[in-house]
Amino acid sequence: MAQGLKKEYPYLYGTLKVSGAREEFETVKAQTLICPERFDFMAKLIYLEAMDGKREFAGAQEIYRRHIEAFQDYFIVEPGQHEKRGLEAFEQVLQSLYRAGRENPDEVLFPKAIPVDRRWMALDGAHRACVSSYFHRKLEVLRLCEFTAPYTFDYRFFRRRLLDERIMLEMAREYVRWKPAILLSIKAKARLPKIQKIVCGITQPVFIWKDRQGCCHMLLENRGTQPEAVQKVLEKMGLAFEIIREKEDIRLQMERCGVPRIGENPLYKFGINGLRRLRRWYRIFLYFLKKLLGRPV
């Protein structure tokens, strides 16, 4: 039985079907938990860099706040921790963890193990994982060895939650700083949904987007044979593409290609803000409905 998870993370235990899953406690390098499935880590790491004086703070704060809004579906209440409400509460948590990491020389910063699934995707404790990664420390994880979470917090999650494409592009650039990556840029116009469906059937991309000329770009984690598999599929489709492997070259190319001009259109922005408000009211409705029915919220 998943007694460790049940005791330490009752909300997760109550919402995920993990009863009977084999658990293992391990101590690992915190950066092990940086993966495409946790794209949100990048916004948190950007904020930590700003706290360290390595970035302009106002811009980093904007990225962090907008990603939290999208993550929480524009109703800022942490599931299972109702006292954690509002953007300021989330920021205060990250700031306090940063101070603890800066002042604490211990190899393992935080005593409470972070639950991860079989892919090493963090199921909770994202702020602790990011602070540990930032200070290049280790952390203890509670791994559910046979369990795969039925969700991810990848770039598609944030695109569905209407996070600004420019913010996601900056988060993708941050990913290149932390993990080996490869950038594939298709040299002709291509349909994003088709490319995304094909690539996501092979691997979990870090980010896929279109530039102002309609060309697709794919940022992939450089692990195993998956990048080569994507290349072979693109070749079979007759699509010419450029491969970039060096970190600085990737970041420069991402900066040059940018994102579609559509995001600058005032009507587009008005429509997106309206959809965000609708998502917020829907989330509020579900929150109080679950409370009424006695379900975990």
Coordinates of C-alpha atoms in Angstrom, one line a residue:
M1 CA 0.0 0.0 0.0
A2 CA 1.1 3.6 -0.7
Q3 CA 1.4 4.4 3.0
G4 CA 4.1 7.0 2.5
L5 CA 2.1 9.0 0.0
K6 CA -1.1 8.6 2.0
K7 CA 0.5 10.0 5.1
E8 CA 2.6 12.8 3.5
Y9 CA 0.3 13.8 0.6
P10 CA -3.3 12.9 1.5
Y11 CA -4.7 15.2 -1.3
L12 CA -2.7 13.4 -3.9
Y13 CA -3.5 10.0 -2.5
G14 CA -7.2 10.9 -2.5
T15 CA -7.3 12.1 -6.1
L16 CA -4.8 9.7 -7.8
K17 CA -5.5 5.9 -8.1
V18 CA -2.2 4.8 -6.6
S19 CA -3.3 2.2 -4.0
G20 CA -1.0 -0.7 -4.2
A21 CA 1.7 1.1 -6.1
R22 CA 5.3 0.1 -5.1
E23 CA 7.1 3.0 -3.4
E24 CA 10.8 3.6 -3.2
F25 CA 12.6 6.4 -1.3
E26 CA 15.7 7.6 -3.2
T27 CA 18.1 10.5 -2.9
V28 CA 18.9 12.0 -6.4
K29 CA 20.3 15.1 -8.0
A30 CA 17.4 17.7 -8.0
Q31 CA 18.0 18.4 -11.7
T32 CA 16.8 14.8 -12.5
L33 CA 13.3 16.2 -12.0
I34 CA 13.7 18.8 -14.7
C35 CA 11.8 17.3 -17.7
P36 CA 9.5 18.4 -20.5
E37 CA 6.6 17.1 -18.5
R38 CA 7.2 19.8 -15.9
F39 CA 7.5 22.8 -18.2
D40 CA 6.4 25.0 -15.3
F41 CA 9.8 24.5 -13.6
M42 CA 11.3 27.0 -16.1
A43 CA 9.2 29.9 -14.9
K44 CA 10.2 29.2 -11.3
L45 CA 13.9 28.9 -12.2
I46 CA 13.7 32.3 -14.1
Y47 CA 12.2 33.9 -10.9
L48 CA 15.1 32.4 -8.8
E49 CA 17.6 33.8 -11.2
A50 CA 16.0 37.2 -10.8
M51 CA 16.2 36.9 -7.0
D52 CA 19.9 36.2 -7.4
G53 CA 20.4 39.4 -9.5
K54 CA 21.0 37.5 -12.7
R55 CA 17.8 38.8 -14.4
E56 CA 15.7 41.9 -14.5
F57 CA 13.2 41.3 -11.6
A58 CA 10.0 42.8 -13.0
G59 CA 10.2 40.7 -16.2
A60 CA 10.9 37.5 -14.3
Q61 CA 8.1 38.3 -11.9
E62 CA 5.7 38.8 -14.8
I63 CA 6.6 35.4 -16.2
Y64 CA 6.2 33.7 -12.9
R65 CA 2.9 35.3 -12.1
R66 CA 1.4 34.6 -15.5
H67 CA 2.4 31.0 -15.4
I68 CA 0.9 30.6 -11.9
E69 CA -2.4 32.1 -13.2
A70 CA -2.5 29.6 -16.1
F71 CA -1.4 26.7 -13.9
Q72 CA -4.2 27.4 -11.4
D73 CA -6.7 28.2 -14.3
Y74 CA -7.0 31.8 -13.1
F75 CA -8.4 30.9 -9.7
I76 CA -5.4 31.1 -7.5
V77 CA -6.0 28.5 -4.7
E78 CA -3.6 25.6 -4.3
P79 CA -5.4 22.3 -4.4
G80 CA -5.2 20.6 -1.0
Q81 CA -3.7 23.7 0.6
H82 CA -6.5 26.3 0.7
E83 CA -4.4 28.7 2.8
K84 CA -2.2 29.2 -0.2
R85 CA -4.2 31.8 -2.0
G86 CA -3.3 34.6 -4.4
L87 CA -0.1 35.3 -6.4
E88 CA 1.6 36.9 -3.4
A89 CA 1.2 33.7 -1.4
F90 CA 2.9 31.6 -4.1
E91 CA 5.7 34.2 -4.4
Q92 CA 6.3 34.2 -0.7
V93 CA 6.7 30.4 -0.7
L94 CA 9.3 30.5 -3.4
Q95 CA 11.1 33.4 -1.8
S96 CA 11.3 31.7 1.6
L97 CA 12.5 28.5 0.0
Y98 CA 15.2 30.5 -1.9
R99 CA 16.4 32.0 1.4
A100 CA 16.5 28.6 3.0
G101 CA 18.5 27.2 0.1
R102 CA 21.0 30.1 0.1
E103 CA 21.6 29.9 3.9
N104 CA 21.5 26.1 4.3
P105 CA 24.8 24.3 3.4
D106 CA 23.2 20.8 3.7
E107 CA 23.4 18.5 0.6
V108 CA 19.7 17.7 0.9
L109 CA 17.8 21.0 1.5
F110 CA 14.3 19.8 2.4
P111 CA 13.4 16.8 4.6
K112 CA 10.0 16.0 3.1
A113 CA 10.3 13.6 0.1
I114 CA 8.9 14.8 -3.2
P115 CA 6.5 12.3 -4.9
V116 CA 7.4 11.4 -8.5
D117 CA 5.9 8.9 -10.9
R118 CA 7.8 6.2 -12.9
R119 CA 9.0 8.9 -15.4
W120 CA 10.5 11.0 -12.6
M121 CA 7.8 13.6 -13.1
A122 CA 7.2 15.5 -9.9
L123 CA 3.6 15.1 -8.6
D124 CA 4.0 17.8 -6.0
G125 CA 6.8 20.0 -4.5
A126 CA 7.6 21.9 -7.6
H127 CA 9.0 24.9 -5.7
R128 CA 11.2 22.8 -3.5
A129 CA 12.5 20.9 -6.6
C130 CA 13.3 24.1 -8.4
V131 CA 15.1 25.6 -5.4
S132 CA 17.1 22.4 -5.0
S133 CA 17.9 22.4 -8.7
Y134 CA 19.0 26.0 -8.7
F135 CA 21.5 25.4 -5.8
H136 CA 22.6 22.1 -7.4
R137 CA 21.6 20.1 -4.4
K138 CA 20.1 16.7 -3.9
L139 CA 16.6 15.9 -2.7
E140 CA 14.8 12.9 -1.5
V141 CA 12.0 11.5 -3.7
L142 CA 9.2 9.1 -3.1
R143 CA 9.0 7.2 -6.4
L144 CA 5.8 5.4 -7.4
C145 CA 7.6 2.8 -9.5
E146 CA 4.8 1.4 -11.6
F147 CA 2.6 4.5 -11.6
T148 CA 2.3 7.0 -14.5
A149 CA 0.4 10.2 -13.8
P150 CA -2.6 10.6 -16.1
Y151 CA -1.6 14.2 -16.8
T152 CA 1.5 16.3 -17.5
F153 CA 2.3 20.0 -17.1
D154 CA 4.0 20.3 -20.4
Y155 CA 3.9 23.2 -22.9
R156 CA 0.6 21.9 -24.3
F157 CA -1.0 22.1 -20.9
F158 CA 0.0 25.8 -20.7
R159 CA -1.2 26.4 -24.3
R160 CA -4.6 25.0 -23.4
R161 CA -4.6 27.3 -20.3
L162 CA -3.9 30.3 -22.7
L163 CA -0.5 31.3 -21.4
D164 CA 1.1 33.9 -23.7
E165 CA 3.3 32.3 -26.4
R166 CA 6.1 34.8 -25.7
I167 CA 6.3 33.7 -22.1
M168 CA 6.4 30.0 -23.2
L169 CA 9.2 30.8 -25.6
E170 CA 11.2 32.4 -22.8
M171 CA 10.5 29.3 -20.6
A172 CA 11.8 27.1 -23.4
R173 CA 15.0 29.2 -23.7
E174 CA 15.5 28.6 -20.0
Y175 CA 15.2 24.9 -20.5
V176 CA 18.2 25.0 -22.8
R177 CA 20.3 26.4 -19.9
W178 CA 19.5 23.3 -17.7
K179 CA 19.3 20.2 -19.9
P180 CA 20.9 18.9 -23.1
A181 CA 18.5 19.9 -26.0
I182 CA 18.3 19.9 -29.8
L183 CA 16.4 22.3 -32.0
L184 CA 14.8 21.2 -35.3
S185 CA 13.6 24.0 -37.5
I186 CA 11.5 23.2 -40.5
K187 CA 12.5 25.4 -43.4
A188 CA 9.1 25.6 -45.1
K189 CA 5.6 26.5 -43.9
A190 CA 4.0 23.6 -42.1
R191 CA 0.7 22.9 -40.2
L192 CA 1.4 23.1 -36.4
P193 CA -1.3 20.7 -35.3
K194 CA -0.1 18.0 -37.7
I195 CA 3.6 18.4 -36.8
Q196 CA 2.7 18.5 -33.1
K197 CA 0.6 15.3 -33.3
I198 CA 3.3 13.4 -35.1
V199 CA 6.1 14.5 -32.8
C200 CA 4.1 14.0 -29.6
G201 CA 3.5 10.4 -30.7
I202 CA 7.2 9.8 -30.7
T203 CA 8.5 11.8 -27.7
Q204 CA 7.6 14.5 -25.2
P205 CA 8.8 17.8 -26.8
V206 CA 9.9 20.7 -24.7
F207 CA 8.2 23.2 -27.0
I208 CA 6.8 23.3 -30.5
W209 CA 5.8 26.7 -32.1
K210 CA 5.5 28.6 -35.3
D211 CA 7.3 31.8 -36.2
R212 CA 6.0 34.8 -38.1
Q213 CA 6.8 33.1 -41.4
G214 CA 4.7 30.1 -40.6
C215 CA 7.7 27.7 -40.1
C216 CA 7.6 25.2 -37.2
H217 CA 10.4 24.8 -34.7
M218 CA 10.8 21.9 -32.2
L219 CA 12.8 22.0 -29.1
L220 CA 13.5 18.4 -27.9
E221 CA 15.4 17.1 -24.9
N222 CA 18.5 15.4 -26.3
R223 CA 18.0 12.0 -24.7
G224 CA 18.2 8.4 -26.1
T225 CA 17.2 7.9 -29.8
Q226 CA 14.1 10.0 -29.7
P227 CA 15.5 13.1 -31.6
E228 CA 16.7 10.7 -34.3
A229 CA 13.3 9.1 -34.6
V230 CA 11.7 12.5 -35.1
Q231 CA 14.2 13.4 -37.8
K232 CA 13.5 10.2 -39.7
V233 CA 9.8 10.9 -39.6
L234 CA 10.3 14.5 -40.9
E235 CA 12.5 13.1 -43.7
K236 CA 9.8 10.6 -44.7
M237 CA 7.4 13.5 -44.9
G238 CA 9.8 15.3 -47.3
L239 CA 10.3 18.2 -45.0
A240 CA 13.7 19.9 -45.0
F241 CA 14.9 21.0 -41.6
E242 CA 17.9 22.5 -39.8
I243 CA 19.4 20.8 -36.8
I244 CA 21.0 22.9 -34.0
R245 CA 22.8 21.3 -31.1
E246 CA 24.9 23.9 -29.3
K247 CA 23.2 25.6 -26.4
E248 CA 24.1 29.2 -27.3
D249 CA 23.2 28.6 -31.0
I250 CA 19.8 27.2 -30.0
R251 CA 19.1 30.2 -27.7
L252 CA 20.1 32.7 -30.5
Q253 CA 18.0 30.9 -33.1
M254 CA 15.0 30.9 -30.7
E255 CA 15.5 34.6 -30.1
R256 CA 15.7 35.3 -33.9
C257 CA 12.7 33.3 -35.0
G258 CA 10.3 34.6 -32.3
V259 CA 6.6 33.8 -32.2
P260 CA 3.7 34.6 -34.5
R261 CA 2.6 38.3 -34.9
I262 CA -1.0 37.3 -34.1
G263 CA -0.3 37.8 -30.4
E264 CA 0.2 41.5 -31.0
N265 CA -3.3 42.0 -32.4
P266 CA -5.6 43.9 -29.9
L267 CA -8.6 41.9 -30.9
Y268 CA -6.7 38.7 -30.3
K269 CA -5.7 39.9 -26.8
F270 CA -9.2 40.9 -26.0
G271 CA -10.5 37.5 -27.0
I272 CA -7.9 35.7 -25.0
N273 CA -8.6 37.7 -21.9
G274 CA -12.3 36.9 -22.3
L275 CA -11.5 33.2 -22.5
R276 CA -9.3 33.4 -19.4
R277 CA -12.2 35.0 -17.5
L278 CA -14.5 32.2 -18.6
R279 CA -12.0 29.6 -17.5
R280 CA -11.7 31.3 -14.1
W281 CA -15.5 31.3 -13.5
Y282 CA -15.7 27.6 -14.6
R283 CA -12.9 26.7 -12.1
I284 CA -14.7 28.6 -9.3
F285 CA -17.9 26.7 -10.2
L286 CA -16.1 23.3 -10.0
Y287 CA -14.4 24.3 -6.8
F288 CA -17.6 25.0 -4.9
L289 CA -19.4 22.1 -6.5
K290 CA -16.7 19.7 -5.2
K291 CA -16.9 21.2 -1.8
L292 CA -20.7 20.8 -1.8
L293 CA -20.3 17.1 -2.8
G294 CA -17.6 16.5 -0.2
R295 CA -14.9 15.8 -2.8
P296 CA -11.2 16.8 -2.4
V297 CA -10.5 20.3 -3.5

